[in-house]
């Protein structure tokens, strides 16, 4: 992989929906040219409005200087033709719906349209190896799992398939770090990677507690926000366990693990909501009733709160981290 491929002059983002427009905005705010593709013209128009709102918010927060703000829109092009969107690009990030057949169809097209560009998927947990199976040179296929909202949340999981070039994974991670993200290279192509495996385990238990009537949804959310979730940005999992005491953690596990919901099918409470067509904010109802809430105002408040947390997170990055002992001495 040459240096230009790792520091792309131009990137294409395929899919302008929830994740795609935020990913594209991240590149544009950092001074890179980006083309945004979607088959739906109305989705591109919505993405244009959303990306302008992102730039406005970052400028107001002092995270985007005046020159970058004034030239932001000039760095973005919009396309409903995939060939035009991917012409002469160094990096393609696919951000379409979480459908394996659709992703493989897109990657098969990208294989024909691009010669040596990096082909990345923003899948939340599908096998990168399987996605790469439709590409003649699978060494250039990699996962870049961004978290919503991608223009704010720091983490990007860089996922290697079995054929992914090792240097590509390392250097793409470095490049994402230069964008202000926190890139973590996932060495094993396992379903859900790291973030979603931990997140889904927590969410599954929360839905189970809700269905059993242990507490209201509001109170369960309070426990997360005001309790262990409050500590997570500062301590993570293992630093917290070390500081509390592994012996204490082990003692709690000894009696609690058998009490947790060990189901392997989608949670019945979540399944019931899906069957009823209640998907959350997008439909007006989910666990909560959102019918009288302005979605744009809700998103703006979310982003404002997350940007304040991002300030704290970035300050903490300057702190000296402890040296890991377990991996080198036990594993």
mmCIF file of C-alpha atoms in Angstrom:
data_model
loop_
_atom_site.group_PDB
_atom_site.id
_atom_site.type_symbol
_atom_site.label_atom_id
_atom_site.label_comp_id
_atom_site.label_asym_id
_atom_site.label_seq_id
_atom_site.Cartn_x
_atom_site.Cartn_y
_atom_site.Cartn_z
ATOM 1 C CA UNK A 1 0.000 0.000 0.000
ATOM 2 C CA UNK A 2 1.442 3.356 -0.987
ATOM 3 C CA UNK A 3 1.422 6.415 1.216
ATOM 4 C CA UNK A 4 -1.269 8.171 -0.805
ATOM 5 C CA UNK A 5 -3.659 5.263 -0.182
ATOM 6 C CA UNK A 6 -3.235 5.654 3.563
ATOM 7 C CA UNK A 7 -3.647 9.456 3.497
ATOM 8 C CA UNK A 8 -6.403 9.721 0.896
ATOM 9 C CA UNK A 9 -6.677 12.840 -1.203
ATOM 10 C CA UNK A 10 -10.277 11.902 -1.876
ATOM 11 C CA UNK A 11 -12.678 9.528 -0.149
ATOM 12 C CA UNK A 12 -16.039 8.181 -1.288
ATOM 13 C CA UNK A 13 -18.752 7.299 1.204
ATOM 14 C CA UNK A 14 -21.401 4.915 -0.120
ATOM 15 C CA UNK A 15 -24.720 5.477 1.632
ATOM 16 C CA UNK A 16 -25.861 8.895 2.868
ATOM 17 C CA UNK A 17 -28.052 7.762 5.751
ATOM 18 C CA UNK A 18 -27.576 7.814 9.530
ATOM 19 C CA UNK A 19 -23.884 6.937 9.467
ATOM 20 C CA UNK A 20 -22.768 7.902 5.978
ATOM 21 C CA UNK A 21 -23.331 11.641 6.128
ATOM 22 C CA UNK A 22 -21.620 11.885 9.535
ATOM 23 C CA UNK A 23 -18.575 9.979 8.261
ATOM 24 C CA UNK A 24 -18.403 12.193 5.173
ATOM 25 C CA UNK A 25 -18.681 15.327 7.325
ATOM 26 C CA UNK A 26 -15.731 14.139 9.427
ATOM 27 C CA UNK A 27 -13.473 13.953 6.368
ATOM 28 C CA UNK A 28 -14.664 17.299 5.018
ATOM 29 C CA UNK A 29 -14.125 19.067 8.347
ATOM 30 C CA UNK A 30 -10.537 17.789 8.383
ATOM 31 C CA UNK A 31 -9.847 19.270 4.941
ATOM 32 C CA UNK A 32 -10.281 16.191 2.734
ATOM 33 C CA UNK A 33 -12.366 15.980 -0.415
ATOM 34 C CA UNK A 34 -15.229 13.520 -0.122
ATOM 35 C CA UNK A 35 -17.917 12.280 -2.483
ATOM 36 C CA UNK A 36 -21.163 11.028 -0.990
ATOM 37 C CA UNK A 37 -23.225 8.471 -2.901
ATOM 38 C CA UNK A 38 -26.795 7.326 -2.422
ATOM 39 C CA UNK A 39 -29.283 5.834 -4.842
ATOM 40 C CA UNK A 40 -32.001 8.008 -3.290
ATOM 41 C CA UNK A 41 -31.810 11.668 -4.352
ATOM 42 C CA UNK A 42 -33.982 12.768 -1.418
ATOM 43 C CA UNK A 43 -31.532 11.061 0.972
ATOM 44 C CA UNK A 44 -28.699 13.100 -0.553
ATOM 45 C CA UNK A 45 -30.677 16.304 -0.062
ATOM 46 C CA UNK A 46 -31.353 15.384 3.559
ATOM 47 C CA UNK A 47 -27.667 14.544 4.030
ATOM 48 C CA UNK A 48 -26.703 17.971 2.667
ATOM 49 C CA UNK A 49 -28.869 19.644 5.312
ATOM 50 C CA UNK A 50 -27.599 17.376 8.092
ATOM 51 C CA UNK A 51 -23.947 17.935 7.169
ATOM 52 C CA UNK A 52 -24.425 21.697 7.097
ATOM 53 C CA UNK A 53 -25.939 21.460 10.576
ATOM 54 C CA UNK A 54 -22.917 19.440 11.748
ATOM 55 C CA UNK A 55 -20.495 22.057 10.404
ATOM 56 C CA UNK A 56 -22.559 24.842 11.995
ATOM 57 C CA UNK A 57 -22.458 23.101 15.364
ATOM 58 C CA UNK A 58 -18.726 22.390 15.234
ATOM 59 C CA UNK A 59 -17.997 25.984 14.206
ATOM 60 C CA UNK A 60 -20.148 27.335 17.045
ATOM 61 C CA UNK A 61 -18.303 25.043 19.484
ATOM 62 C CA UNK A 62 -14.901 26.269 18.267
ATOM 63 C CA UNK A 63 -14.019 22.883 16.762
ATOM 64 C CA UNK A 64 -13.933 24.198 13.196
ATOM 65 C CA UNK A 65 -11.953 27.309 12.264
ATOM 66 C CA UNK A 66 -13.397 29.971 9.993
ATOM 67 C CA UNK A 67 -11.502 28.932 6.873
ATOM 68 C CA UNK A 68 -12.469 25.263 7.244
ATOM 69 C CA UNK A 69 -16.056 26.295 7.933
ATOM 70 C CA UNK A 70 -16.314 28.547 4.892
ATOM 71 C CA UNK A 71 -14.847 25.911 2.560
ATOM 72 C CA UNK A 72 -16.638 22.922 4.116
ATOM 73 C CA UNK A 73 -19.326 22.552 1.448
ATOM 74 C CA UNK A 74 -16.788 22.990 -1.356
ATOM 75 C CA UNK A 75 -15.068 19.752 -0.336
ATOM 76 C CA UNK A 76 -18.224 17.638 -0.669
ATOM 77 C CA UNK A 77 -19.799 16.329 -3.871
ATOM 78 C CA UNK A 78 -23.083 14.434 -4.075
ATOM 79 C CA UNK A 79 -23.783 11.562 -6.464
ATOM 80 C CA UNK A 80 -26.462 9.018 -7.317
ATOM 81 C CA UNK A 81 -24.100 7.330 -9.782
ATOM 82 C CA UNK A 82 -21.609 4.998 -8.088
ATOM 83 C CA UNK A 83 -19.044 5.188 -10.897
ATOM 84 C CA UNK A 84 -18.943 8.982 -10.703
ATOM 85 C CA UNK A 85 -18.739 8.932 -6.912
ATOM 86 C CA UNK A 86 -15.780 6.550 -6.828
ATOM 87 C CA UNK A 87 -13.779 7.948 -9.756
ATOM 88 C CA UNK A 88 -10.127 8.570 -8.769
ATOM 89 C CA UNK A 89 -10.707 7.977 -5.049
ATOM 90 C CA UNK A 90 -8.154 6.472 -2.677
ATOM 91 C CA UNK A 91 -10.572 5.198 -0.030
ATOM 92 C CA UNK A 92 -14.166 3.991 -0.176
ATOM 93 C CA UNK A 93 -16.241 3.581 2.977
ATOM 94 C CA UNK A 94 -19.441 1.608 2.516
ATOM 95 C CA UNK A 95 -22.205 2.666 4.920
ATOM 96 C CA UNK A 96 -25.351 1.081 3.495
ATOM 97 C CA UNK A 97 -27.986 -0.898 5.405
ATOM 98 C CA UNK A 98 -26.875 -3.866 7.521
ATOM 99 C CA UNK A 99 -27.689 -6.446 4.863
ATOM 100 C CA UNK A 100 -24.942 -8.879 3.847
ATOM 101 C CA UNK A 101 -26.298 -9.485 0.342
ATOM 102 C CA UNK A 102 -26.497 -5.746 -0.308
ATOM 103 C CA UNK A 103 -22.980 -5.162 1.009
ATOM 104 C CA UNK A 104 -21.539 -7.937 -1.160
ATOM 105 C CA UNK A 105 -23.341 -6.506 -4.169
ATOM 106 C CA UNK A 106 -21.834 -3.078 -3.469
ATOM 107 C CA UNK A 107 -18.331 -4.497 -2.974
ATOM 108 C CA UNK A 108 -18.588 -6.502 -6.182
ATOM 109 C CA UNK A 109 -19.379 -3.244 -8.020
ATOM 110 C CA UNK A 110 -16.590 -1.404 -6.221
ATOM 111 C CA UNK A 111 -14.158 -4.117 -7.264
ATOM 112 C CA UNK A 112 -14.963 -3.369 -10.900
ATOM 113 C CA UNK A 113 -14.971 0.414 -10.501
ATOM 114 C CA UNK A 114 -11.751 0.865 -8.501
ATOM 115 C CA UNK A 115 -8.257 -0.492 -9.112
ATOM 116 C CA UNK A 116 -6.299 -0.158 -5.876
ATOM 117 C CA UNK A 117 -8.432 1.991 -3.579
ATOM 118 C CA UNK A 118 -8.913 0.816 -0.002
ATOM 119 C CA UNK A 119 -12.386 -0.729 0.300
ATOM 120 C CA UNK A 120 -13.806 -0.380 3.820
ATOM 121 C CA UNK A 121 -17.122 -1.467 5.290
ATOM 122 C CA UNK A 122 -18.855 0.296 8.152
ATOM 123 C CA UNK A 123 -20.708 -2.891 9.081
ATOM 124 C CA UNK A 124 -21.633 -3.176 12.754
ATOM 125 C CA UNK A 125 -20.539 -6.790 12.983
ATOM 126 C CA UNK A 126 -20.632 -8.755 9.723
ATOM 127 C CA UNK A 127 -17.640 -10.808 8.648
ATOM 128 C CA UNK A 128 -15.126 -8.713 6.718
ATOM 129 C CA UNK A 129 -13.757 -11.961 5.296
ATOM 130 C CA UNK A 130 -17.145 -12.789 3.765
ATOM 131 C CA UNK A 131 -17.622 -9.267 2.407
ATOM 132 C CA UNK A 132 -14.136 -9.462 0.857
ATOM 133 C CA UNK A 133 -14.933 -12.781 -0.818
ATOM 134 C CA UNK A 134 -16.431 -10.953 -3.835
ATOM 135 C CA UNK A 135 -13.303 -8.820 -4.374
ATOM 136 C CA UNK A 136 -10.459 -10.111 -6.542
ATOM 137 C CA UNK A 137 -7.825 -8.658 -4.219
ATOM 138 C CA UNK A 138 -9.260 -9.112 -0.698
ATOM 139 C CA UNK A 139 -6.083 -7.693 0.881
ATOM 140 C CA UNK A 140 -7.472 -4.190 0.225
ATOM 141 C CA UNK A 141 -10.764 -4.884 2.051
ATOM 142 C CA UNK A 142 -11.082 -3.864 5.693
ATOM 143 C CA UNK A 143 -13.708 -2.956 8.260
ATOM 144 C CA UNK A 144 -14.002 0.551 9.694
ATOM 145 C CA UNK A 145 -16.802 0.382 12.260
ATOM 146 C CA UNK A 146 -17.737 3.912 13.305
ATOM 147 C CA UNK A 147 -20.176 4.571 16.168
ATOM 148 C CA UNK A 148 -23.229 6.822 15.980
ATOM 149 C CA UNK A 149 -22.986 9.804 15.787
ATOM 150 C CA UNK A 150 -19.764 9.181 13.840
ATOM 151 C CA UNK A 151 -18.731 12.825 13.641
ATOM 152 C CA UNK A 152 -18.542 12.949 17.463
ATOM 153 C CA UNK A 153 -17.966 9.492 18.972
ATOM 154 C CA UNK A 154 -14.183 8.936 18.895
ATOM 155 C CA UNK A 155 -14.006 5.174 18.381
ATOM 156 C CA UNK A 156 -13.485 3.503 15.012
ATOM 157 C CA UNK A 157 -12.900 -0.257 15.093
ATOM 158 C CA UNK A 158 -10.495 -1.201 12.283
ATOM 159 C CA UNK A 159 -11.345 -4.827 11.514
ATOM 160 C CA UNK A 160 -9.042 -7.197 9.655
ATOM 161 C CA UNK A 161 -10.425 -9.969 7.492
ATOM 162 C CA UNK A 162 -8.321 -13.077 7.040
ATOM 163 C CA UNK A 163 -6.731 -11.609 3.881
ATOM 164 C CA UNK A 164 -6.491 -7.955 4.928
ATOM 165 C CA UNK A 165 -3.026 -6.469 4.516
ATOM 166 C CA UNK A 166 -1.503 -6.034 7.995
ATOM 167 C CA UNK A 167 0.229 -2.805 7.048
ATOM 168 C CA UNK A 168 -3.038 -1.416 5.701
ATOM 169 C CA UNK A 169 -4.756 -2.036 9.031
ATOM 170 C CA UNK A 170 -1.957 -0.380 11.007
ATOM 171 C CA UNK A 171 -1.547 2.638 8.767
ATOM 172 C CA UNK A 172 -5.271 3.180 8.239
ATOM 173 C CA UNK A 173 -5.611 3.173 12.025
ATOM 174 C CA UNK A 174 -2.903 5.835 12.235
ATOM 175 C CA UNK A 175 -4.676 7.907 9.607
ATOM 176 C CA UNK A 176 -7.989 7.712 11.463
ATOM 177 C CA UNK A 177 -6.182 8.802 14.625
ATOM 178 C CA UNK A 178 -4.961 11.857 12.681
ATOM 179 C CA UNK A 179 -8.620 12.731 12.031
ATOM 180 C CA UNK A 180 -9.121 12.953 15.780
ATOM 181 C CA UNK A 181 -10.649 9.490 16.084
ATOM 182 C CA UNK A 182 -9.543 6.671 18.395
ATOM 183 C CA UNK A 183 -8.787 3.725 16.121
ATOM 184 C CA UNK A 184 -8.528 0.206 17.566
ATOM 185 C CA UNK A 185 -7.332 -2.612 15.301
ATOM 186 C CA UNK A 186 -9.426 -5.770 15.724
ATOM 187 C CA UNK A 187 -7.142 -8.701 14.954
ATOM 188 C CA UNK A 188 -9.851 -11.408 14.805
ATOM 189 C CA UNK A 189 -12.833 -11.137 12.468
ATOM 190 C CA UNK A 190 -15.489 -12.137 15.009
ATOM 191 C CA UNK A 191 -19.197 -11.182 14.857
ATOM 192 C CA UNK A 192 -19.882 -7.824 16.514
ATOM 193 C CA UNK A 193 -16.176 -7.107 17.069
ATOM 194 C CA UNK A 194 -15.599 -5.588 20.545
ATOM 195 C CA UNK A 195 -17.912 -2.608 20.979
ATOM 196 C CA UNK A 196 -21.156 -4.240 19.923
ATOM 197 C CA UNK A 197 -20.468 -7.507 21.749
ATOM 198 C CA UNK A 198 -20.129 -5.649 25.053
ATOM 199 C CA UNK A 199 -22.925 -3.191 24.249
ATOM 200 C CA UNK A 200 -25.372 -5.920 23.210
ATOM 201 C CA UNK A 201 -24.655 -7.992 26.319
ATOM 202 C CA UNK A 202 -25.575 -4.977 28.463
ATOM 203 C CA UNK A 203 -28.652 -4.091 26.396
ATOM 204 C CA UNK A 204 -29.933 -7.663 26.427
ATOM 205 C CA UNK A 205 -29.906 -7.758 30.215
ATOM 206 C CA UNK A 206 -31.544 -4.305 30.398
ATOM 207 C CA UNK A 207 -34.453 -5.384 28.169
ATOM 208 C CA UNK A 208 -34.817 -8.534 30.265
ATOM 209 C CA UNK A 209 -35.035 -6.498 33.478
ATOM 210 C CA UNK A 210 -37.627 -4.239 31.842
ATOM 211 C CA UNK A 211 -39.763 -7.187 30.714
ATOM 212 C CA UNK A 212 -39.604 -8.738 34.198
ATOM 213 C CA UNK A 213 -40.875 -5.522 35.775
ATOM 214 C CA UNK A 214 -37.782 -5.030 37.943
ATOM 215 C CA UNK A 215 -37.905 -1.289 37.287
ATOM 216 C CA UNK A 216 -39.175 1.214 34.732
ATOM 217 C CA UNK A 217 -37.202 1.970 31.582
ATOM 218 C CA UNK A 218 -36.490 5.444 32.954
ATOM 219 C CA UNK A 219 -35.066 4.056 36.191
ATOM 220 C CA UNK A 220 -32.978 1.417 34.414
ATOM 221 C CA UNK A 221 -31.527 4.182 32.234
ATOM 222 C CA UNK A 222 -30.853 6.217 35.376
ATOM 223 C CA UNK A 223 -28.879 3.328 36.865
ATOM 224 C CA UNK A 224 -26.700 3.227 33.757
ATOM 225 C CA UNK A 225 -26.258 6.997 33.374
ATOM 226 C CA UNK A 226 -25.716 7.770 37.059
ATOM 227 C CA UNK A 227 -23.870 4.579 38.030
ATOM 228 C CA UNK A 228 -21.483 2.404 36.077
ATOM 229 C CA UNK A 229 -22.042 4.342 32.847
ATOM 230 C CA UNK A 230 -20.901 7.513 34.600
ATOM 231 C CA UNK A 231 -17.530 5.881 35.303
ATOM 232 C CA UNK A 232 -16.978 4.162 31.962
ATOM 233 C CA UNK A 233 -15.539 7.138 30.024
ATOM 234 C CA UNK A 234 -12.877 7.568 32.707
ATOM 235 C CA UNK A 235 -12.123 3.983 33.765
ATOM 236 C CA UNK A 236 -13.324 1.603 31.072
ATOM 237 C CA UNK A 237 -13.837 -2.017 32.136
ATOM 238 C CA UNK A 238 -10.452 -3.259 33.264
ATOM 239 C CA UNK A 239 -9.152 -0.135 34.999
ATOM 240 C CA UNK A 240 -12.372 -0.089 37.023
ATOM 241 C CA UNK A 241 -11.980 -3.777 37.920
ATOM 242 C CA UNK A 242 -8.367 -3.220 38.996
ATOM 243 C CA UNK A 243 -9.259 -0.195 41.102
ATOM 244 C CA UNK A 244 -12.228 -1.894 42.768
ATOM 245 C CA UNK A 245 -10.290 -5.136 43.219
ATOM 246 C CA UNK A 246 -10.340 -8.235 41.018
ATOM 247 C CA UNK A 247 -11.179 -10.241 44.145
ATOM 248 C CA UNK A 248 -14.340 -8.178 44.656
ATOM 249 C CA UNK A 249 -15.249 -8.510 40.981
ATOM 250 C CA UNK A 250 -14.731 -12.290 41.164
ATOM 251 C CA UNK A 251 -16.825 -12.604 44.306
ATOM 252 C CA UNK A 252 -19.773 -10.798 42.682
ATOM 253 C CA UNK A 253 -19.438 -12.941 39.532
ATOM 254 C CA UNK A 254 -19.514 -16.083 41.675
ATOM 255 C CA UNK A 255 -23.107 -15.552 42.744
ATOM 256 C CA UNK A 256 -24.483 -13.241 40.027
ATOM 257 C CA UNK A 257 -23.600 -14.900 36.714
ATOM 258 C CA UNK A 258 -26.183 -17.670 37.079
ATOM 259 C CA UNK A 259 -28.896 -15.029 37.607
ATOM 260 C CA UNK A 260 -28.268 -13.144 34.348
ATOM 261 C CA UNK A 261 -30.388 -13.718 31.250
ATOM 262 C CA UNK A 262 -28.437 -16.213 29.124
ATOM 263 C CA UNK A 263 -30.793 -16.185 26.120
ATOM 264 C CA UNK A 264 -29.350 -16.632 22.643
ATOM 265 C CA UNK A 265 -32.301 -15.415 20.557
ATOM 266 C CA UNK A 266 -33.166 -11.718 20.064
ATOM 267 C CA UNK A 267 -34.630 -10.333 23.274
ATOM 268 C CA UNK A 268 -38.421 -10.995 23.430
ATOM 269 C CA UNK A 269 -39.220 -7.435 24.546
ATOM 270 C CA UNK A 270 -37.270 -5.895 21.666
ATOM 271 C CA UNK A 271 -38.750 -8.449 19.247
ATOM 272 C CA UNK A 272 -42.264 -7.511 20.354
ATOM 273 C CA UNK A 273 -41.619 -3.832 19.631
ATOM 274 C CA UNK A 274 -40.243 -4.646 16.193
ATOM 275 C CA UNK A 275 -43.263 -6.813 15.371
ATOM 276 C CA UNK A 276 -45.525 -3.902 16.363
ATOM 277 C CA UNK A 277 -43.582 -1.514 14.116
ATOM 278 C CA UNK A 278 -42.325 0.580 17.043
ATOM 279 C CA UNK A 279 -38.656 1.223 16.242
ATOM 280 C CA UNK A 280 -37.997 4.209 18.485
ATOM 281 C CA UNK A 281 -37.540 7.842 17.485
ATOM 282 C CA UNK A 282 -37.846 7.083 13.751
ATOM 283 C CA UNK A 283 -41.431 5.816 14.190
ATOM 284 C CA UNK A 284 -42.451 7.916 17.207
ATOM 285 C CA UNK A 285 -42.560 5.089 19.736
ATOM 286 C CA UNK A 286 -40.218 2.440 21.065
ATOM 287 C CA UNK A 287 -39.387 1.892 24.718
ATOM 288 C CA UNK A 288 -40.357 5.565 25.136
ATOM 289 C CA UNK A 289 -43.047 7.706 23.493
ATOM 290 C CA UNK A 290 -41.403 10.241 21.137
ATOM 291 C CA UNK A 291 -44.519 11.455 19.331
ATOM 292 C CA UNK A 292 -44.363 14.964 20.796
ATOM 293 C CA UNK A 293 -40.579 15.330 20.530
ATOM 294 C CA UNK A 294 -38.916 17.242 17.679
ATOM 295 C CA UNK A 295 -36.322 14.778 16.239
ATOM 296 C CA UNK A 296 -34.014 17.567 15.050
ATOM 297 C CA UNK A 297 -34.063 19.269 18.455
ATOM 298 C CA UNK A 298 -33.453 15.895 20.106
ATOM 299 C CA UNK A 299 -30.434 15.240 17.866
ATOM 300 C CA UNK A 300 -29.071 18.731 18.470
ATOM 301 C CA UNK A 301 -29.306 18.288 22.251
ATOM 302 C CA UNK A 302 -27.684 14.852 22.002
ATOM 303 C CA UNK A 303 -24.775 16.233 20.003
ATOM 304 C CA UNK A 304 -24.316 19.171 22.358
ATOM 305 C CA UNK A 305 -24.112 16.841 25.351
ATOM 306 C CA UNK A 306 -21.771 14.432 23.569
ATOM 307 C CA UNK A 307 -19.460 17.259 22.527
ATOM 308 C CA UNK A 308 -19.094 18.220 26.197
ATOM 309 C CA UNK A 309 -18.164 14.619 26.983
ATOM 310 C CA UNK A 310 -15.747 14.661 24.052
ATOM 311 C CA UNK A 311 -13.954 17.623 25.610
ATOM 312 C CA UNK A 312 -13.409 15.599 28.796
ATOM 313 C CA UNK A 313 -12.371 12.503 26.839
ATOM 314 C CA UNK A 314 -9.787 14.432 24.828
ATOM 315 C CA UNK A 315 -8.358 16.004 27.970
ATOM 316 C CA UNK A 316 -7.986 12.532 29.469
ATOM 317 C CA UNK A 317 -5.993 11.344 26.432
ATOM 318 C CA UNK A 318 -3.030 13.333 27.734
ATOM 319 C CA UNK A 319 -2.954 11.297 30.942
ATOM 320 C CA UNK A 320 -0.350 8.549 31.297
ATOM 321 C CA UNK A 321 -1.969 5.131 30.956
ATOM 322 C CA UNK A 322 -0.872 2.234 33.175
ATOM 323 C CA UNK A 323 1.200 -0.506 31.557
ATOM 324 C CA UNK A 324 -0.788 -3.636 30.733
ATOM 325 C CA UNK A 325 0.421 -6.700 32.640
ATOM 326 C CA UNK A 326 -2.065 -9.519 31.934
ATOM 327 C CA UNK A 327 -1.437 -9.895 28.180
ATOM 328 C CA UNK A 328 2.319 -10.263 28.449
ATOM 329 C CA UNK A 329 2.435 -12.338 31.654
ATOM 330 C CA UNK A 330 -0.595 -14.638 31.638
ATOM 331 C CA UNK A 331 -2.458 -14.853 28.338
#
